mmCIF file of C-alpha atoms in Angstrom:
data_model
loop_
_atom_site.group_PDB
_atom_site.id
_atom_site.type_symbol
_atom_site.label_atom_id
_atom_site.label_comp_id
_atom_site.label_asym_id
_atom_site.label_seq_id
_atom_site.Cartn_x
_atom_site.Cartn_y
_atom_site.Cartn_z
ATOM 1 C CA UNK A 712 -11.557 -9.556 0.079
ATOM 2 C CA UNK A 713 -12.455 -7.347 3.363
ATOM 3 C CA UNK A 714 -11.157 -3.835 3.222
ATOM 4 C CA UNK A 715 -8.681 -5.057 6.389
ATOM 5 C CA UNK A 716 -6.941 -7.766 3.985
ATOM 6 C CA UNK A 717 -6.558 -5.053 1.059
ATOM 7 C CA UNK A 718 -4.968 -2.968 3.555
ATOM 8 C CA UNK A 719 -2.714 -5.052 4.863
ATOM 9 C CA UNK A 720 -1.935 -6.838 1.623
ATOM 10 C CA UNK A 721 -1.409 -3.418 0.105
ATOM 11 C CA UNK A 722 1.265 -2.178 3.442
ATOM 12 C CA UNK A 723 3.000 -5.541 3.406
ATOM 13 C CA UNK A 724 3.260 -5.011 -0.344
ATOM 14 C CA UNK A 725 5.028 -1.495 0.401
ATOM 15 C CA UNK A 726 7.341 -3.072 2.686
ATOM 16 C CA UNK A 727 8.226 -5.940 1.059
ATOM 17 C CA UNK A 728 9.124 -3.168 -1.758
ATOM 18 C CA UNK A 729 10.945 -0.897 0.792
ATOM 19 C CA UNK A 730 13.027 -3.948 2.390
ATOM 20 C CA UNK A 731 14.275 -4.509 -1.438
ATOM 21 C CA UNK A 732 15.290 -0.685 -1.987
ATOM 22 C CA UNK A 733 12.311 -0.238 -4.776
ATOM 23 C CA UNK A 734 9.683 2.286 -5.185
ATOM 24 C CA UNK A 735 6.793 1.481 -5.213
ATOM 25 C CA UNK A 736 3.999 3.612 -6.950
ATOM 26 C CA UNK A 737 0.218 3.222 -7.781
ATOM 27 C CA UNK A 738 0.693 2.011 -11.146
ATOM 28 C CA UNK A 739 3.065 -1.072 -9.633
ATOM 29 C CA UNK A 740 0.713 -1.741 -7.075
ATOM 30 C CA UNK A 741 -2.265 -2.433 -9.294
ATOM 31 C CA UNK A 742 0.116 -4.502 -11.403
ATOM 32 C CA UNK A 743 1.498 -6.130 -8.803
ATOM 33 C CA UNK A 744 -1.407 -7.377 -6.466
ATOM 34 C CA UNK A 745 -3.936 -8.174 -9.663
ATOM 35 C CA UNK A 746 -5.986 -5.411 -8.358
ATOM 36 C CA UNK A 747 -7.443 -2.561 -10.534
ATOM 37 C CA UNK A 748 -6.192 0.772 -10.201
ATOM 38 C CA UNK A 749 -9.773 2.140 -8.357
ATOM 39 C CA UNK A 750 -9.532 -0.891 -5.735
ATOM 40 C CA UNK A 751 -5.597 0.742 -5.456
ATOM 41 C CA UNK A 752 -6.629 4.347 -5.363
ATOM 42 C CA UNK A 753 -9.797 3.355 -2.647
ATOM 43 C CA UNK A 754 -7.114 1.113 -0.359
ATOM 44 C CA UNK A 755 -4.578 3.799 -0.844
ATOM 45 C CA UNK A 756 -7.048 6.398 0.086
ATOM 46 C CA UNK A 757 -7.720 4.677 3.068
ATOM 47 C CA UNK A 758 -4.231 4.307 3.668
ATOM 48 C CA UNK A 759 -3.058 7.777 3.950
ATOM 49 C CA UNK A 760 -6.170 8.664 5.736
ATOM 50 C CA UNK A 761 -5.027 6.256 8.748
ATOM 51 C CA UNK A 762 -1.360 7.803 8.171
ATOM 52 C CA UNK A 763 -0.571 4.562 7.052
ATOM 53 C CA UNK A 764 1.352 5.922 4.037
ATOM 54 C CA UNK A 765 2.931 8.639 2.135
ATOM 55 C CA UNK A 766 2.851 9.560 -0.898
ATOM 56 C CA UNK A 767 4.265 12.212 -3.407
ATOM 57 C CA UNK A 768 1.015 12.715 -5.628
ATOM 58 C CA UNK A 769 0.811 12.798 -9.831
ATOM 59 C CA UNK A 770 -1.631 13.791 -12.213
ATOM 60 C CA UNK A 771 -2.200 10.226 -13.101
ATOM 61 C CA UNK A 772 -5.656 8.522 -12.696
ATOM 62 C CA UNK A 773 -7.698 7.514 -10.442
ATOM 63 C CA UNK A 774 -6.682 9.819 -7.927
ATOM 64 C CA UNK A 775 -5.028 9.473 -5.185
ATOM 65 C CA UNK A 776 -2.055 8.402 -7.868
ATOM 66 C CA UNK A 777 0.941 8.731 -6.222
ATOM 67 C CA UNK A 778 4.661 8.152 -7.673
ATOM 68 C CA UNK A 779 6.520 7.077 -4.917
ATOM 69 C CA UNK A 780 4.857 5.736 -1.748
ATOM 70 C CA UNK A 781 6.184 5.030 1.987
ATOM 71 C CA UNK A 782 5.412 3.580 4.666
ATOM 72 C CA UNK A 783 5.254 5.566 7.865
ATOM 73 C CA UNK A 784 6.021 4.559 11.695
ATOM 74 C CA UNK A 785 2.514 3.957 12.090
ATOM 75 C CA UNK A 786 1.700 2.072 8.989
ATOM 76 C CA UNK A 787 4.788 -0.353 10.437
ATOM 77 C CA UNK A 788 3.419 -0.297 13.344
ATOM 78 C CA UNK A 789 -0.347 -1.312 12.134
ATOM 79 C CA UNK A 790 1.745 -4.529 10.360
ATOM 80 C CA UNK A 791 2.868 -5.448 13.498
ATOM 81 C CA UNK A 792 -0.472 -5.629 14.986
ATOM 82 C CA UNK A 793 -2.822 -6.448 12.594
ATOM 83 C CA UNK A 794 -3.331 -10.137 11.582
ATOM 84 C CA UNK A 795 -1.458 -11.737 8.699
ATOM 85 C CA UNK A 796 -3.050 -12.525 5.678
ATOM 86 C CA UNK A 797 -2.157 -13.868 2.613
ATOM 87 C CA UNK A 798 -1.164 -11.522 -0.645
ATOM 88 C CA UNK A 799 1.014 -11.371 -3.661
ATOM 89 C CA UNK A 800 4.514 -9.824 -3.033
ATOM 90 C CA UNK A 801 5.827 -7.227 -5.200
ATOM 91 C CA UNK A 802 9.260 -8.345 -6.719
#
């Protein structure tokens, strides 16, 4: 899978999560989406370096690890733009 898909597989995860009032964390997400929590923590790395997310950070592993995760104007706005692709949906 290209790093684009992850991303947006990963963000329309997060909002699919939002929409239902959930919190979402780094743990769920690697549950979630099948993926293992390094592909999470890479993606999610990624992520808030576009200012696609944020995040309050733990201790947990491998870092970033973050608790609770949002999505922010722009990573909303980078769903609206980017192309679909197919993913697993948190829920």
């Amino acid at each position: 899978m290209s790093d684009s898909r992850r991303m947006h597989e990963l963000l329309s995860a997060l909002r699919r999560g939002d929409s239902l009032g959930e919190i979402v964390s780094s743990d769920r997400f690697a549950t979630d989406l099948g993926r293992s929590p390094a592909d999470v923590a890479a993606t999610l790395r990624d992520a808030k370096a576009a200012m696609f997310i944020w995040g309050a950070p733990s201790g947990g592993t491998p870092q970033p690890h973050f608790d609770e995760i949002e999505l922010t104007v722009h990573g909303n706005r980078y769903l609206r733009t980017a192309p679909p692709t197919v993913g697993r949906e948190i829920g």
